[in-house]
Amino acid sequence: DAGITQSPRHKVTETGTPVTLRCHQTENHRYMYWYRQDPGHGLRLIHYSYGVKDTDKGEVSDGYSVSRSKTEDFLLTLESATSSQTSVYFCAISVSETGYNEQFFGPGTRLTVL
Amino acid sequence: DQQVKQNSPSLSVQEGRISILNCDYTNSMFDYFLWYKKYPAEGPTFLISISSIKDKNEDGRFTVFLNKSAKHLSLHIVPSQPGDSAVYFCAAKAAGNKLTFGGGTRVLVKP
């Protein structure tokens, strides 16, 4: 158990509203990631962080922003939610700081944008 | 352009038989490969991995094979058990700490 929690676990919101998802880890892992999972696409990286205040974009970052003010928390924000952002969102941490990268995932947040 | 592809979206196998899951990749810079298993309403869990300097890695009932010249890897599950019914993702790592995932293969093991 990598000690990753995500909140909320489920959310329904309306188009145009802001949404923030939270990922919390209980250990001081440096790398944290946000993915979205959609049928046929597997998991696609949205943003990742390699330390406090250090973040970078993934392959599907448009419409999303992130923040990491503390090692244990990584926030994903949809500034103005759209129906195309309906998805399941997973947070992950990497327990290998250098070398190989085995990522461990949280339980996910199911987001529905109406 | 998908750099990691799992061309079989689903697989059905009888309990006790072998399950073979395939994954193809296009980026020759990938140097580490992983398989994840995912049950409904849960996050993916790490299953097994292989470095590009090896061609086989085994862990209990799970074996991963890597064919670098063909840019192909496979996961063998022997013997398959009903609890193996899940979605399996392959993933690949190039430089840096980022993974690229395939689209997944849903495995159903029939009792």
Short mmCIF file of C-alpha atoms in Angstrom, two decimals:
data_model
loop_
_atom_site.label_atom_id
_atom_site.label_comp_id
_atom_site.label_asym_id
_atom_site.label_seq_id
_atom_site.Cartn_x
_atom_site.Cartn_y
_atom_site.Cartn_z
CA ASP A 1 0.00 0.00 0.00
CA ALA A 2 1.65 3.22 -1.17
CA GLY A 3 -0.57 5.36 1.05
CA ILE A 4 -2.31 7.32 -1.71
CA THR A 5 -5.76 8.77 -1.25
CA GLN A 6 -7.86 10.76 -3.68
CA SER A 7 -10.77 13.05 -2.97
CA PRO A 8 -13.50 13.20 -3.88
CA ARG A 9 -14.01 9.67 -5.14
CA HIS A 10 -17.02 10.70 -7.22
CA LYS A 11 -18.15 14.05 -8.48
CA VAL A 12 -20.86 15.30 -10.79
CA THR A 13 -20.59 18.86 -11.97
CA GLU A 14 -21.90 21.14 -14.69
CA THR A 15 -20.14 22.49 -17.73
CA GLY A 16 -18.26 25.68 -17.01
CA THR A 17 -17.76 25.15 -13.30
CA PRO A 18 -14.30 24.85 -11.71
CA VAL A 19 -13.34 21.53 -10.19
CA THR A 20 -10.38 20.58 -8.01
CA LEU A 21 -9.29 17.03 -7.35
CA ARG A 22 -6.91 16.22 -4.54
CA CYS A 23 -4.24 13.58 -4.27
CA HIS A 24 -2.62 12.93 -0.92
CA GLN A 25 0.31 10.67 -0.10
CA THR A 26 1.45 9.66 3.36
CA GLU A 27 5.12 9.23 2.39
CA ASN A 28 7.53 11.82 1.06
CA HIS A 29 7.76 10.63 -2.51
CA ARG A 30 9.11 13.23 -4.83
CA TYR A 31 7.27 12.32 -8.03
CA MET A 32 3.51 12.55 -8.36
CA TYR A 33 1.33 12.20 -11.45
CA TRP A 34 -2.19 12.80 -12.67
CA TYR A 35 -3.67 10.54 -15.35
CA ARG A 36 -7.05 10.20 -16.95
CA GLN A 37 -8.44 6.87 -18.07
CA ASP A 38 -10.82 6.64 -21.00
CA PRO A 39 -12.01 3.56 -22.91
CA GLY A 40 -9.57 2.60 -25.66
CA HIS A 41 -6.98 5.14 -24.54
CA GLY A 42 -5.53 3.47 -21.49
CA LEU A 43 -4.05 5.96 -19.06
CA ARG A 44 -2.87 9.28 -20.38
CA LEU A 45 -0.62 11.60 -18.44
CA ILE A 46 -2.10 15.04 -17.71
CA HIS A 47 0.55 16.66 -15.51
CA TYR A 48 3.25 15.52 -13.18
CA SER A 49 5.36 16.94 -10.40
CA TYR A 50 8.96 16.31 -9.46
CA GLY A 51 8.93 18.33 -6.27
CA VAL A 52 7.21 21.11 -4.39
CA LYS A 53 6.29 23.83 -6.88
CA ASP A 54 7.94 21.82 -9.68
CA THR A 55 5.44 20.61 -12.26
CA ASP A 56 5.36 19.83 -15.96
CA LYS A 57 2.85 18.99 -18.64
CA GLY A 58 1.91 15.57 -19.89
CA GLU A 59 0.36 14.57 -23.19
CA VAL A 60 -3.20 15.79 -22.45
CA SER A 61 -2.65 18.91 -20.33
CA ASP A 62 -4.98 21.35 -22.14
CA GLY A 63 -7.76 22.53 -19.84
CA TYR A 64 -6.00 21.35 -16.68
CA SER A 65 -3.69 22.99 -14.18
CA VAL A 66 -1.90 21.57 -11.15
CA SER A 67 -0.33 22.78 -7.96
CA ARG A 68 1.95 21.26 -5.39
CA SER A 69 2.58 23.45 -2.37
CA LYS A 70 3.39 20.54 -0.05
CA THR A 71 5.18 17.28 -0.75
CA GLU A 72 2.18 15.23 0.25
CA ASP A 73 -0.52 16.98 -1.80
CA PHE A 74 -0.93 17.30 -5.57
CA LEU A 75 -4.00 19.15 -6.80
CA LEU A 76 -5.55 18.93 -10.25
CA THR A 77 -7.84 21.77 -11.30
CA LEU A 78 -10.23 22.00 -14.20
CA GLU A 79 -10.71 25.74 -14.50
CA SER A 80 -13.90 25.44 -16.52
CA ALA A 81 -15.09 21.87 -16.84
CA THR A 82 -16.25 20.54 -20.21
CA SER A 83 -18.09 17.33 -21.09
CA SER A 84 -14.90 15.99 -22.74
CA GLN A 85 -13.31 15.98 -19.29
CA THR A 86 -15.75 13.36 -18.04
CA SER A 87 -13.36 10.58 -17.12
CA VAL A 88 -11.79 8.62 -14.33
CA TYR A 89 -8.79 10.41 -12.87
CA PHE A 90 -5.92 8.60 -11.20
CA CYS A 91 -3.12 9.96 -9.13
CA ALA A 92 0.16 8.06 -8.93
CA ILE A 93 3.47 8.28 -7.14
CA SER A 94 6.84 6.91 -8.12
CA VAL A 95 8.76 5.18 -5.40
CA SER A 96 11.96 5.08 -7.41
CA GLU A 97 13.55 8.49 -7.48
CA THR A 98 16.19 7.50 -9.99
CA GLY A 99 16.43 4.61 -12.37
CA TYR A 100 13.36 2.57 -13.00
CA ASN A 101 9.96 3.98 -12.48
CA GLU A 102 7.37 1.74 -10.94
CA GLN A 103 4.38 3.92 -10.31
CA PHE A 104 1.72 3.17 -7.74
CA PHE A 105 -1.79 4.44 -8.15
CA GLY A 106 -4.53 5.83 -6.00
CA PRO A 107 -8.13 4.53 -6.10
CA GLY A 108 -9.32 7.07 -8.66
CA THR A 109 -11.93 9.83 -8.93
CA ARG A 110 -14.86 9.40 -11.27
CA LEU A 111 -15.82 12.82 -12.66
CA THR A 112 -18.94 13.44 -14.67
CA VAL A 113 -19.42 16.80 -16.37
CA LEU A 114 -23.00 17.40 -17.47
CA ASP B 1 0.15 8.47 -32.67
CA GLN B 2 0.08 5.76 -30.02
CA GLN B 3 3.59 4.73 -29.07
CA VAL B 4 2.36 1.73 -27.07
CA LYS B 5 -0.40 -0.45 -28.50
CA GLN B 6 -2.36 -3.37 -27.21
CA ASN B 7 -4.15 -4.62 -30.28
CA SER B 8 -6.44 -7.08 -28.54
CA PRO B 9 -9.08 -5.24 -26.53
CA SER B 10 -10.30 -8.45 -24.94
CA LEU B 11 -9.29 -12.03 -24.26
CA SER B 12 -11.29 -14.98 -22.95
CA VAL B 13 -9.54 -18.05 -21.54
CA GLN B 14 -10.50 -21.16 -19.62
CA GLU B 15 -9.37 -21.52 -16.04
CA GLY B 16 -6.08 -23.41 -15.85
CA ARG B 17 -5.01 -22.50 -19.36
CA ILE B 18 -2.43 -19.94 -20.44
CA SER B 19 -3.33 -16.29 -21.03
CA ILE B 20 -1.07 -14.42 -23.45
CA LEU B 21 -1.34 -10.65 -23.64
CA ASN B 22 0.55 -8.73 -26.29
CA CYS B 23 1.92 -5.23 -26.53
CA ASP B 24 3.74 -3.44 -29.35
CA TYR B 25 5.70 -0.23 -29.17
CA THR B 26 7.27 2.13 -31.66
CA ASN B 27 9.73 4.21 -29.63
CA SER B 28 13.16 2.56 -29.64
CA MET B 29 14.17 4.77 -26.71
CA PHE B 30 11.93 2.87 -24.29
CA ASP B 31 14.21 1.08 -21.83
CA TYR B 32 11.84 -0.31 -19.23
CA PHE B 33 8.49 -2.00 -19.56
CA LEU B 34 5.77 -2.69 -17.03
CA TRP B 35 2.46 -4.50 -16.77
CA TYR B 36 -0.38 -3.30 -14.60
CA LYS B 37 -3.59 -5.03 -13.61
CA LYS B 38 -6.81 -3.15 -12.95
CA TYR B 39 -10.02 -4.26 -11.32
CA PRO B 40 -13.22 -2.19 -11.71
CA ALA B 41 -13.46 0.83 -9.39
CA GLU B 42 -9.84 0.42 -8.27
CA GLY B 43 -6.55 1.96 -9.31
CA PRO B 44 -4.10 -0.01 -11.46
CA THR B 45 -1.71 -2.22 -9.53
CA PHE B 46 1.83 -2.98 -10.59
CA LEU B 47 2.27 -6.57 -11.72
CA ILE B 48 5.67 -7.20 -13.28
CA SER B 49 8.36 -5.36 -15.22
CA ILE B 50 11.34 -5.96 -17.45
CA SER B 51 14.41 -3.98 -18.38
CA SER B 52 15.41 -3.65 -22.00
CA ILE B 53 18.65 -5.48 -21.26
CA LYS B 54 16.69 -8.66 -20.52
CA ASP B 55 14.39 -10.77 -22.65
CA LYS B 56 12.47 -12.53 -19.91
CA ASN B 57 11.36 -11.91 -16.36
CA GLU B 58 9.36 -14.32 -14.25
CA ASP B 59 7.37 -13.86 -11.06
CA GLY B 60 5.28 -16.80 -9.99
CA ARG B 61 2.52 -17.39 -12.54
CA PHE B 62 3.48 -14.26 -14.49
CA THR B 63 6.22 -14.08 -17.11
CA VAL B 64 7.01 -11.13 -19.33
CA PHE B 65 8.92 -11.60 -22.58
CA LEU B 66 10.61 -8.79 -24.48
CA ASN B 67 11.60 -8.94 -28.15
CA LYS B 68 13.47 -5.72 -28.79
CA SER B 69 14.06 -6.31 -32.48
CA ALA B 70 10.33 -6.72 -33.01
CA LYS B 71 9.46 -4.00 -30.48
CA HIS B 72 7.09 -6.44 -28.86
CA LEU B 73 6.44 -7.64 -25.36
CA SER B 74 4.05 -10.19 -24.00
CA LEU B 75 2.68 -11.24 -20.64
CA HIS B 76 2.02 -14.92 -19.97
CA ILE B 77 -0.20 -15.99 -17.10
CA VAL B 78 0.02 -19.70 -16.31
CA PRO B 79 -2.23 -21.14 -15.05
CA SER B 80 -4.99 -18.59 -15.41
CA GLN B 81 -7.33 -18.22 -12.46
CA PRO B 82 -10.75 -16.55 -12.19
CA GLY B 83 -9.18 -13.85 -9.99
CA ASP B 84 -7.01 -12.87 -12.96
CA SER B 85 -10.09 -11.46 -14.70
CA ALA B 86 -9.23 -7.77 -15.02
CA VAL B 87 -7.96 -5.18 -17.46
CA TYR B 88 -4.22 -5.35 -18.12
CA PHE B 89 -2.17 -2.38 -19.26
CA CYS B 90 1.35 -2.45 -20.60
CA ALA B 91 3.48 0.62 -20.09
CA ALA B 92 6.88 1.78 -21.27
CA LYS B 93 9.44 4.25 -19.98
CA ALA B 94 11.93 6.31 -21.93
CA ALA B 95 14.23 8.91 -20.35
CA GLY B 96 12.74 10.64 -17.36
CA ASN B 97 10.17 9.38 -14.94
CA LYS B 98 7.17 9.22 -17.23
CA LEU B 99 5.28 6.18 -18.46
CA THR B 100 3.38 5.69 -21.71
CA PHE B 101 0.48 3.25 -21.47
CA GLY B 102 -1.26 1.02 -23.95
CA GLY B 103 -5.03 0.99 -24.31
CA GLY B 104 -5.53 -2.12 -22.19
CA THR B 105 -6.73 -5.71 -22.70
CA ARG B 106 -9.72 -7.02 -20.79
CA VAL B 107 -9.15 -10.62 -19.68
CA LEU B 108 -11.98 -12.94 -18.70
CA VAL B 109 -11.05 -16.25 -17.13
CA LYS B 110 -13.91 -18.70 -17.25
CA PRO B 111 -14.25 -21.28 -14.48
#
